[in-house]
PDB file of C-alpha atoms and ligand atoms in Angstrom:
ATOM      1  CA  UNK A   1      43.593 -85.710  -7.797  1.00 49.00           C
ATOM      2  CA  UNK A   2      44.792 -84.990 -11.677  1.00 51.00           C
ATOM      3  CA  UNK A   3      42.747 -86.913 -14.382  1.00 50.00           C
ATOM      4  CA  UNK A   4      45.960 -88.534 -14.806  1.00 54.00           C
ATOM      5  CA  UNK A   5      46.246 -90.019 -11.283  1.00 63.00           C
ATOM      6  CA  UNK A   6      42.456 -90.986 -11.580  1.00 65.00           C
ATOM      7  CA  UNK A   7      43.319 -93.153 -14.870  1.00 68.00           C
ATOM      8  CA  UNK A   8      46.121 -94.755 -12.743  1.00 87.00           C
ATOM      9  CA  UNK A   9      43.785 -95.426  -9.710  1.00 96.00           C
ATOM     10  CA  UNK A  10      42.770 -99.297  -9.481  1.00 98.00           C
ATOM     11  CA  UNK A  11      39.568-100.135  -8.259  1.00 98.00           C
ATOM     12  CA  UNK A  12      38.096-103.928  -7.063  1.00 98.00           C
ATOM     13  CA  UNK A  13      34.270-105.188  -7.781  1.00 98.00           C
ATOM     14  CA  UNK A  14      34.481-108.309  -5.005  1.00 99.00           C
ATOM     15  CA  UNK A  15      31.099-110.000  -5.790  1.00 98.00           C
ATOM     16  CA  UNK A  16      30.114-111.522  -2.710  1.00 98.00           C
ATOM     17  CA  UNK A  17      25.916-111.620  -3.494  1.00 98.00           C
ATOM     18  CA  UNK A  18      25.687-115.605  -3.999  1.00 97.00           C
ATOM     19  CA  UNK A  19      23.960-117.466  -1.247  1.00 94.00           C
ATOM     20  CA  UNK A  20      26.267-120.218  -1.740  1.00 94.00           C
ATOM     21  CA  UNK A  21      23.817-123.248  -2.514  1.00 95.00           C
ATOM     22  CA  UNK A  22      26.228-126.271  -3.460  1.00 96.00           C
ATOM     23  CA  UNK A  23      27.763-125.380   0.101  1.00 95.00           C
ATOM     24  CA  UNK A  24      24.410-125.613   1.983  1.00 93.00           C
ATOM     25  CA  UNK A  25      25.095-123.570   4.420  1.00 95.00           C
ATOM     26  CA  UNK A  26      22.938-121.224   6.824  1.00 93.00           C
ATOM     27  CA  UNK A  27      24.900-118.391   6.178  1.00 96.00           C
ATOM     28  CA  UNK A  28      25.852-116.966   2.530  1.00 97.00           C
ATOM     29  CA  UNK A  29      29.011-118.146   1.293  1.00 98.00           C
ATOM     30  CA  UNK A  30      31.015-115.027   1.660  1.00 98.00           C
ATOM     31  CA  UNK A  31      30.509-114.577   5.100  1.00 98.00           C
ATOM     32  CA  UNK A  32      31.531-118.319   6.420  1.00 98.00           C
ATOM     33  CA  UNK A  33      34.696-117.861   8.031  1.00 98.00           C
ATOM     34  CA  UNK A  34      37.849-119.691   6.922  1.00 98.00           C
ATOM     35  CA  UNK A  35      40.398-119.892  10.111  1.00 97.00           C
ATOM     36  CA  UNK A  36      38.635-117.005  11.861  1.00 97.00           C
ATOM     37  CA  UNK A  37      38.452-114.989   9.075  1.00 98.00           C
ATOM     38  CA  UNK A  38      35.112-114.244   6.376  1.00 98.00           C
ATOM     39  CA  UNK A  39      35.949-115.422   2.892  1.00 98.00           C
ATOM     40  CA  UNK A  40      35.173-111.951   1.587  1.00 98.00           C
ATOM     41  CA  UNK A  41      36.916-110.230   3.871  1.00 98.00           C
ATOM     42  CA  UNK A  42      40.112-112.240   2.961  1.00 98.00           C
ATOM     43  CA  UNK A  43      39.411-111.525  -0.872  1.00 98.00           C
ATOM     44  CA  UNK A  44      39.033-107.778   0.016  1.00 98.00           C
ATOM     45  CA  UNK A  45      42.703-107.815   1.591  1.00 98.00           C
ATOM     46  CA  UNK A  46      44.012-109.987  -0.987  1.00 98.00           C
ATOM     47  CA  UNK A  47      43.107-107.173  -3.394  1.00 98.00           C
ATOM     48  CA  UNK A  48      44.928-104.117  -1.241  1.00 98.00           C
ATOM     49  CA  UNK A  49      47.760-106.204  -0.944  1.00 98.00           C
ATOM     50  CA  UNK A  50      47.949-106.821  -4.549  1.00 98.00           C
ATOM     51  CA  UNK A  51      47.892-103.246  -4.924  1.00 98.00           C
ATOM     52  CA  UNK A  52      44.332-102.131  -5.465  1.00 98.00           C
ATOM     53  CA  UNK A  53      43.165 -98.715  -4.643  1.00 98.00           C
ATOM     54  CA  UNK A  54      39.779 -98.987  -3.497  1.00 98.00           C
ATOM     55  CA  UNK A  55      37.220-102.126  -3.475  1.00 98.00           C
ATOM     56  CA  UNK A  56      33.742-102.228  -4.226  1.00 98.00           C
ATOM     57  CA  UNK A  57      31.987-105.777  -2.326  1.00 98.00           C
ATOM     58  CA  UNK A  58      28.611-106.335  -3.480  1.00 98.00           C
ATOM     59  CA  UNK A  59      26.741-108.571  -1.171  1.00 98.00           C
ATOM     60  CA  UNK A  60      23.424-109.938  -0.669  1.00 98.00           C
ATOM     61  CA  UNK A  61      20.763-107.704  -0.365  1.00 97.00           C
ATOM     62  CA  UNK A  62      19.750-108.704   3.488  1.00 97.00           C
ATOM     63  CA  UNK A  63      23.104-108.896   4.479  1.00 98.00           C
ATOM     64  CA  UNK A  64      24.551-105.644   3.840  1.00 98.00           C
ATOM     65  CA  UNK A  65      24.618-104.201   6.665  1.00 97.00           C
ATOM     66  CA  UNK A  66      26.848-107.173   8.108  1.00 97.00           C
ATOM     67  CA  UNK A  67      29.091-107.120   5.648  1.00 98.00           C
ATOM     68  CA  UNK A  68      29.548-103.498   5.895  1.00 98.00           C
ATOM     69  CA  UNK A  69      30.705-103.975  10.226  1.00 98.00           C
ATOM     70  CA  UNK A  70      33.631-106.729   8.076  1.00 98.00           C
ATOM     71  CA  UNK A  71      35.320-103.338   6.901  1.00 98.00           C
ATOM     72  CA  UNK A  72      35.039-100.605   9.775  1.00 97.00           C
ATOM     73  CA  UNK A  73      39.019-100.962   9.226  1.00 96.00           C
ATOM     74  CA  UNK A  74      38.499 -99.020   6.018  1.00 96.00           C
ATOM     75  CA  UNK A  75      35.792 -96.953   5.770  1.00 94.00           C
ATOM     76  CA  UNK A  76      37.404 -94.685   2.916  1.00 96.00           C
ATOM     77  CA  UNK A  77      38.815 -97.567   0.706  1.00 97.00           C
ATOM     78  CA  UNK A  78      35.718-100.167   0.773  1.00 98.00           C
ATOM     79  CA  UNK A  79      31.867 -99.513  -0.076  1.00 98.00           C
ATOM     80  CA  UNK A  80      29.437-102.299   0.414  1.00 98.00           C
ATOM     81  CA  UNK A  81      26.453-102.334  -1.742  1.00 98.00           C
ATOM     82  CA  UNK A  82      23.645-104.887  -2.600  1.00 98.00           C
ATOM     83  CA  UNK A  83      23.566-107.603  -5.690  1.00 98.00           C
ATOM     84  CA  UNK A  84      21.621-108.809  -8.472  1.00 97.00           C
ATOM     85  CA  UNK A  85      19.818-112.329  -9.344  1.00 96.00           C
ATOM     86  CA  UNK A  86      22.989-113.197 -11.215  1.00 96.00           C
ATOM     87  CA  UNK A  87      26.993-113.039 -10.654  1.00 97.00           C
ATOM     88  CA  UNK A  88      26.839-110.580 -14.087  1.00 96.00           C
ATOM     89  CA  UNK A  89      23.965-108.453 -12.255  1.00 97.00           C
ATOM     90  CA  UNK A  90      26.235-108.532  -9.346  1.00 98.00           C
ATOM     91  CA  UNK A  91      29.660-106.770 -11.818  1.00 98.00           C
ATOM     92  CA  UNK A  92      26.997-104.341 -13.136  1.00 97.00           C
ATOM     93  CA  UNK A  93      25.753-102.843 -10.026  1.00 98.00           C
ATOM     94  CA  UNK A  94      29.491-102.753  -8.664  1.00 98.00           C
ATOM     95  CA  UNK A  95      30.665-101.211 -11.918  1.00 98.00           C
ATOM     96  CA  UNK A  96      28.124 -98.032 -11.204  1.00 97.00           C
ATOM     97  CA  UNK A  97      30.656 -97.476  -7.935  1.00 98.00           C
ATOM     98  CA  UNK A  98      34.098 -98.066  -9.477  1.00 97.00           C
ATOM     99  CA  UNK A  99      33.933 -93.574 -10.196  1.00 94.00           C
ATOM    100  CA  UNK A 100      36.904 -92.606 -12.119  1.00 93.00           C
ATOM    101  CA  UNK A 101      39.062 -95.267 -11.742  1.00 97.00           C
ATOM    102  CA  UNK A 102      41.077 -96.538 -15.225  1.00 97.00           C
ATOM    103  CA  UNK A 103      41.457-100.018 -14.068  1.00 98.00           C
ATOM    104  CA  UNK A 104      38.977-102.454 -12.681  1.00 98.00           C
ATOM    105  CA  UNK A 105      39.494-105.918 -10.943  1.00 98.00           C
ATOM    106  CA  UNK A 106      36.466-108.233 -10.885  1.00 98.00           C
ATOM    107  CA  UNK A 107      36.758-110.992  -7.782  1.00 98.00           C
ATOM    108  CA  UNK A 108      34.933-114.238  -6.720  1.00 98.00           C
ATOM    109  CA  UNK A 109      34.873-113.463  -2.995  1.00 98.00           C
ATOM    110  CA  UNK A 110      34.568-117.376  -3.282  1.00 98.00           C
ATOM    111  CA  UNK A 111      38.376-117.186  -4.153  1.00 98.00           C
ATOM    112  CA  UNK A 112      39.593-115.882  -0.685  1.00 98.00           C
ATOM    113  CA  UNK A 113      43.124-117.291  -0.991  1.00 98.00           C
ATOM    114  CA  UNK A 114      44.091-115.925  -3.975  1.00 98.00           C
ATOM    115  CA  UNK A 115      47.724-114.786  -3.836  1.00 98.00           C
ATOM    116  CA  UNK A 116      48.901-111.330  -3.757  1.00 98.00           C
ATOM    117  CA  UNK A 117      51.231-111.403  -6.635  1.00 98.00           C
ATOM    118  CA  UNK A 118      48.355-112.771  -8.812  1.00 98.00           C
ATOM    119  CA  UNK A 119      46.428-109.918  -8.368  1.00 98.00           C
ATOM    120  CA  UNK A 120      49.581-107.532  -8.930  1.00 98.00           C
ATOM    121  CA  UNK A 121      50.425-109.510 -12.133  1.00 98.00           C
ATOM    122  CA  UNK A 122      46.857-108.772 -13.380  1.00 98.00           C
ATOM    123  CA  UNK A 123      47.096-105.318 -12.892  1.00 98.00           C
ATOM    124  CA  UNK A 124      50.535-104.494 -14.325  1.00 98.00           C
ATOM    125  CA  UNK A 125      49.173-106.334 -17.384  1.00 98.00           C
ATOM    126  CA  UNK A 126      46.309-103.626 -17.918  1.00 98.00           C
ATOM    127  CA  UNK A 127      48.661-101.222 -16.959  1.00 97.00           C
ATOM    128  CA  UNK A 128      50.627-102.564 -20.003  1.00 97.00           C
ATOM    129  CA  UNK A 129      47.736-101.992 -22.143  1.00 96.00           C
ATOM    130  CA  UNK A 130      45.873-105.060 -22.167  1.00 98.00           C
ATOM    131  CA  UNK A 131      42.230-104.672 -21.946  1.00 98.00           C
ATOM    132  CA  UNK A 132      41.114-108.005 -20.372  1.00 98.00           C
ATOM    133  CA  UNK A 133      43.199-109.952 -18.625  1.00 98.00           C
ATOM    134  CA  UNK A 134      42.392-113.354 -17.095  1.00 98.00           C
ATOM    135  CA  UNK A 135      44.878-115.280 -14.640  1.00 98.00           C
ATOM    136  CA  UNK A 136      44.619-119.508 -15.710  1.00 98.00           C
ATOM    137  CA  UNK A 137      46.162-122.250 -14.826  1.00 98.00           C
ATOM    138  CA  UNK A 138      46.659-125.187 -17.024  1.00 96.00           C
ATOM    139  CA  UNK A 139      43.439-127.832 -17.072  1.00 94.00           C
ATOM    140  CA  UNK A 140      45.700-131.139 -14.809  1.00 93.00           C
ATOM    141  CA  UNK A 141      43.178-133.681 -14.963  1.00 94.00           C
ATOM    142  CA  UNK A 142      41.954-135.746 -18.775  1.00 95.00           C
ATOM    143  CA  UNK A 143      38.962-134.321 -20.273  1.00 96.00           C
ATOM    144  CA  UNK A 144      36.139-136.001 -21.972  1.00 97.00           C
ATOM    145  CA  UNK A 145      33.561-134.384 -24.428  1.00 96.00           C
ATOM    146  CA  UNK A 146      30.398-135.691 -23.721  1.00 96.00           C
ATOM    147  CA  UNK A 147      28.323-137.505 -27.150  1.00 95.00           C
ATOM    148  CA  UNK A 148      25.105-138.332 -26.553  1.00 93.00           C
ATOM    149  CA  UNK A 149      25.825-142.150 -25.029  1.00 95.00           C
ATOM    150  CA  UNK A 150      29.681-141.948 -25.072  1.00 97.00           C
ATOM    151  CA  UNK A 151      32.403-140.303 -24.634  1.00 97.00           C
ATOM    152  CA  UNK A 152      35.406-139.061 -26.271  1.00 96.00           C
ATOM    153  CA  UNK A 153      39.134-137.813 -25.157  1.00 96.00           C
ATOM    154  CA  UNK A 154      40.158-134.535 -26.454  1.00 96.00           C
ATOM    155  CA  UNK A 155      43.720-133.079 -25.578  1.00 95.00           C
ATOM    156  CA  UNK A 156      43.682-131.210 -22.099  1.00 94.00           C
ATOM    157  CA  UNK A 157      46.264-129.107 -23.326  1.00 93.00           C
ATOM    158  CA  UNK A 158      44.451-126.931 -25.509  1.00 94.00           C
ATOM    159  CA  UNK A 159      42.204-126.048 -22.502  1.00 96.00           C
ATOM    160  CA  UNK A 160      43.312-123.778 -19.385  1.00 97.00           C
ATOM    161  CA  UNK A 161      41.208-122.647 -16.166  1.00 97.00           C
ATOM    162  CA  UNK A 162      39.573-119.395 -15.651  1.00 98.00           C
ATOM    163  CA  UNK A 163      40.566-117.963 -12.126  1.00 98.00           C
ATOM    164  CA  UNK A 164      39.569-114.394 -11.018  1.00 98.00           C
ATOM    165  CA  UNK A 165      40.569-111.526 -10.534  1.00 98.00           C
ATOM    166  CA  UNK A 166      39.648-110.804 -14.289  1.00 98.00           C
ATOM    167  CA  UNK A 167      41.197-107.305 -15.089  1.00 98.00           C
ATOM    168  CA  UNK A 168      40.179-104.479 -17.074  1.00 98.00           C
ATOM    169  CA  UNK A 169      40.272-101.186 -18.757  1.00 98.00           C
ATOM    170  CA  UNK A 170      37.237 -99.472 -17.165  1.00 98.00           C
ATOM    171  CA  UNK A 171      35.778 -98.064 -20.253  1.00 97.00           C
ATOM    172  CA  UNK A 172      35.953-101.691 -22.233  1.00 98.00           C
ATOM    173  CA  UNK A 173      34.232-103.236 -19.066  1.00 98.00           C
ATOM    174  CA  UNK A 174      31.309-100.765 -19.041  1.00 97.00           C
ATOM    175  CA  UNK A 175      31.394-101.272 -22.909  1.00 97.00           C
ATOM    176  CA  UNK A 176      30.881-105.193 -22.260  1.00 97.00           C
ATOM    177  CA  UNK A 177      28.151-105.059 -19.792  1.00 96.00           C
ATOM    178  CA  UNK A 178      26.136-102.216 -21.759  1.00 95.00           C
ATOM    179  CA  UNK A 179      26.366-104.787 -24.834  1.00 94.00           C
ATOM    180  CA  UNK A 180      25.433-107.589 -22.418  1.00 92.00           C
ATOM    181  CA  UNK A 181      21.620-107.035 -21.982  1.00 87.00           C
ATOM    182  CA  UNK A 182      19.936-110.166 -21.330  1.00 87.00           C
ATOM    183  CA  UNK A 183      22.194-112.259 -22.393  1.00 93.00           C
ATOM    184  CA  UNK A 184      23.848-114.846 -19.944  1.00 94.00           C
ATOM    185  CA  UNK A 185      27.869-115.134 -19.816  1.00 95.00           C
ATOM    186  CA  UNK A 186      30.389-117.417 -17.323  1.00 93.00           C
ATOM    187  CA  UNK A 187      32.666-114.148 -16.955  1.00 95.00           C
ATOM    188  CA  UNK A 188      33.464-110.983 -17.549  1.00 97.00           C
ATOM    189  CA  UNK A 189      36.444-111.735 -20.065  1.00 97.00           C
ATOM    190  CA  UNK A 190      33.895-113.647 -22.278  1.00 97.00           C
ATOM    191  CA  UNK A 191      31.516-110.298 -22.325  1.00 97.00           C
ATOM    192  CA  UNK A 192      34.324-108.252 -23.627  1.00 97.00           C
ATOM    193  CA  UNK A 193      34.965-111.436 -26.017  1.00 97.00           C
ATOM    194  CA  UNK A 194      31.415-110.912 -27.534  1.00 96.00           C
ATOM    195  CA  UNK A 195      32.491-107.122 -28.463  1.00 97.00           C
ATOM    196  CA  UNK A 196      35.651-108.468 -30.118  1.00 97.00           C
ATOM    197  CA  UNK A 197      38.231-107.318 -26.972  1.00 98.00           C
ATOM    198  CA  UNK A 198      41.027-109.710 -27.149  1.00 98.00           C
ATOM    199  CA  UNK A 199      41.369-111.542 -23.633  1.00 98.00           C
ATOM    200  CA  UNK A 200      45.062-111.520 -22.435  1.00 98.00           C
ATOM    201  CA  UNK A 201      46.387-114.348 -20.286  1.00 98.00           C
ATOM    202  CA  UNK A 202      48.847-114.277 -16.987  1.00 98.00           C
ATOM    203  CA  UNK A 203      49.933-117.070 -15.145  1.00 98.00           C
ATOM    204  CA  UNK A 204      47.398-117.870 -12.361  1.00 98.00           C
ATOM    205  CA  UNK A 205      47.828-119.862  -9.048  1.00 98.00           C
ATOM    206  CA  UNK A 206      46.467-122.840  -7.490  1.00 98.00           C
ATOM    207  CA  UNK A 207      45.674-121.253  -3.893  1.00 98.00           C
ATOM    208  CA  UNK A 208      42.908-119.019  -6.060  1.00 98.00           C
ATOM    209  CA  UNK A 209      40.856-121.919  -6.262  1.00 98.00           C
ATOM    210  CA  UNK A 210      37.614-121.464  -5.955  1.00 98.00           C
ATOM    211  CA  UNK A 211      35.213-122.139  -2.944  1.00 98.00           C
ATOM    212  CA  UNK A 212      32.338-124.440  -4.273  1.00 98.00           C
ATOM    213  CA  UNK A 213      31.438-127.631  -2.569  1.00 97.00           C
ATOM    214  CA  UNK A 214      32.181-128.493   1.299  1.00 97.00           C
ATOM    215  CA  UNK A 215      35.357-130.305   0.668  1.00 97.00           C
ATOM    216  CA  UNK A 216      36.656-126.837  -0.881  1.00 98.00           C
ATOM    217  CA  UNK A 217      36.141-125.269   2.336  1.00 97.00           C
ATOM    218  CA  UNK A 218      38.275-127.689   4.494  1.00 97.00           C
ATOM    219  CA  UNK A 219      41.297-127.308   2.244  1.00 98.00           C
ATOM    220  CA  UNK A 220      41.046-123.758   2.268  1.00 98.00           C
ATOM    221  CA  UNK A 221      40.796-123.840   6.402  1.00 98.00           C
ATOM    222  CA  UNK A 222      43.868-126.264   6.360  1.00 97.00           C
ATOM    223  CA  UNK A 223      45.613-123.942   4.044  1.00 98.00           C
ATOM    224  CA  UNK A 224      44.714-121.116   6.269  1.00 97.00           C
ATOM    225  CA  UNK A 225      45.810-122.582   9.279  1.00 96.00           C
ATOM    226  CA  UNK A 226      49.321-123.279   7.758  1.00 93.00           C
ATOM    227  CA  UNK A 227      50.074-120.185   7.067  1.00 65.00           C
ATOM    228  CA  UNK A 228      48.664-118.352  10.413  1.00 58.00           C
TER     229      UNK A 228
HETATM  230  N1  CTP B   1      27.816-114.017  -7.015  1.00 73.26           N
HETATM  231  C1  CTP B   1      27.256-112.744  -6.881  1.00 73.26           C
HETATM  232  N2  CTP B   1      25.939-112.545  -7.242  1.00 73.26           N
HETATM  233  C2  CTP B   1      25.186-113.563  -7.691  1.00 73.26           C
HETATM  234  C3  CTP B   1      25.743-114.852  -7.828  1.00 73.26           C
HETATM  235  C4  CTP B   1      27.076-115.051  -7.482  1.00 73.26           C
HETATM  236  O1  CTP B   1      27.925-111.814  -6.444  1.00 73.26           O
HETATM  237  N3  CTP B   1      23.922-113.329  -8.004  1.00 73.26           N
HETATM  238  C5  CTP B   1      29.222-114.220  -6.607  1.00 73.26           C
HETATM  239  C6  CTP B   1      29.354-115.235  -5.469  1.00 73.26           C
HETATM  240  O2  CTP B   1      29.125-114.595  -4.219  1.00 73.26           O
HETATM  241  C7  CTP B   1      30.765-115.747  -5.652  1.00 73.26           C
HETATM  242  C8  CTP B   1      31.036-115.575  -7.142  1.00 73.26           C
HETATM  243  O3  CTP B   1      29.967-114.784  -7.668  1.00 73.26           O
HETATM  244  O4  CTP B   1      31.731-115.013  -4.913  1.00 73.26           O
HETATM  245  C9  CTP B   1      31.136-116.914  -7.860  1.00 73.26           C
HETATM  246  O5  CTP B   1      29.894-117.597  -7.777  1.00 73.26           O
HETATM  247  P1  CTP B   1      29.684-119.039  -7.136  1.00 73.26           P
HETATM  248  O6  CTP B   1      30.972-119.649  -6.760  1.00 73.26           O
HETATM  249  O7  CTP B   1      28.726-119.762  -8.022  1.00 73.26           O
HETATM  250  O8  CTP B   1      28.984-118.675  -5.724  1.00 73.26           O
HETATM  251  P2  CTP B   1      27.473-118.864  -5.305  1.00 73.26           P
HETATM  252  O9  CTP B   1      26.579-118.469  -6.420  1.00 73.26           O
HETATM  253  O10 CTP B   1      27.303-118.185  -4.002  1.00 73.26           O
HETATM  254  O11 CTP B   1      27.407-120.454  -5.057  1.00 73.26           O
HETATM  255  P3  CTP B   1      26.315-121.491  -5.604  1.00 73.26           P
HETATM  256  O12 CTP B   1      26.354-121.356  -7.111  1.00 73.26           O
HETATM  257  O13 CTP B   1      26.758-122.804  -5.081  1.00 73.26           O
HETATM  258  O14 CTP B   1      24.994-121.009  -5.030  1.00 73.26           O
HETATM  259 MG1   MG B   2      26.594-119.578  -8.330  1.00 73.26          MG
END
């Protein structure tokens, strides 16, 4: 492979280390099954068929080895390695296994339904020369900020929703997360934000919803089903 080709190669960091705690479930989150299926391994194919190369899942440390028999299908284009205490821990040690790739996707494996075309769209946009890019969706229900014993409306739409995959120029990720430290951030975007990378937005999609609390996990079974 040229140095060229490398640049152009696209890898995925699928964090997948959470145990899952608002679900309160035996199991981690990433490895409870929507419609037959593990949520991460859905997020991993999600990726390839938006067009990524090669994906890195990071998973929790005792559960490796289980996660690893998820992805005897591709035992070139997937590594499974072990995460941190916190999501951000979790990018770092995936970042280390990205190689020479120019482009790097950062996942929720909690966001097993995301759309093909999303993740395409967020590629193409680094390809473009963006930096960051973030997928959102606009904010549908009326927001309140919170003052001490009341509250106040402020206008929803100045506000949009943060959906992963979050993608980047390799270099300006590394960049972020070497400037990180200590410090604690919601998402990768918001790291590069603190090293004054402008975050560029694409249109996101309601099926990359996020996995949180049980009632997220029967809509994402019923959406499954429909479409199996
Ligand atoms: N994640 C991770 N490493 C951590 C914490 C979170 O890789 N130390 C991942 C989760 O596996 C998930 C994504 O980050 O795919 C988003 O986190 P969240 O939805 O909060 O998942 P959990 O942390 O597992 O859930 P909870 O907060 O309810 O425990
Ligand atoms: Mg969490």
């Amino acid at each position: 492979m040229t140095s060229q080709s490398f640049k152009d190669e696209v890898a995925a960091i699928v964090v997948a280390a959470g145990s899952g705690v608002r679900l309160g479930r035996e199991i981690p989150k990433a490895a409870i099954e929507i419609a037959g299926v593990p949520m991460v391994t859905r997020a991993v194919q999600a990726m390839f068929a938006g067009g990524v190369d090669k994906v890195v899942v990071v998973a929790p440390e005792a559960w490796v080895e289980r996660f690893g028999h998820f992805f005897t299908a591709y035992p070139d284009r997937v590594k499974v390695i072990s995460g941190g205490l916190m999501r951000q821990d979790s990018v770092r040690l995936g970042l280390a296994h990205v190689g020479a790739a120019g482009i790097v996707l950062v996942h929720d494996a909690a966001r097993p339904l995301v759309p093909p075309f999303v993740v395409d769209r967020v590629i193409e946009a680094v390809r473009d020369g963006a930096p960051a890019v973030i997928p959102v969706v606009p904010q549908v229900d009326s927001l309140r900020r919170i003052r001490r014993s009341w509250t106040v409306a402020v206008d929803r739409s100045t506000f949009l929703r943060v959906q992963t995959p979050q993608g980047f120029d390799t270099s300006t990720l590394r960049r972020a997360h070497s400037n990180a430290g200590d410090k604690e951030f919601t998402d990768d975007a918001t790291m590069c934000e603190a090293i004054d990378v402008p975050v560029t937005t694409v249109p996101g999609d309601g099926l990359a919803f996020k996995i949180t609390d049980p009632m997220d996990l029967v809509l994402a079974e019923v959406i499954a089903r429909g479409d199996s």
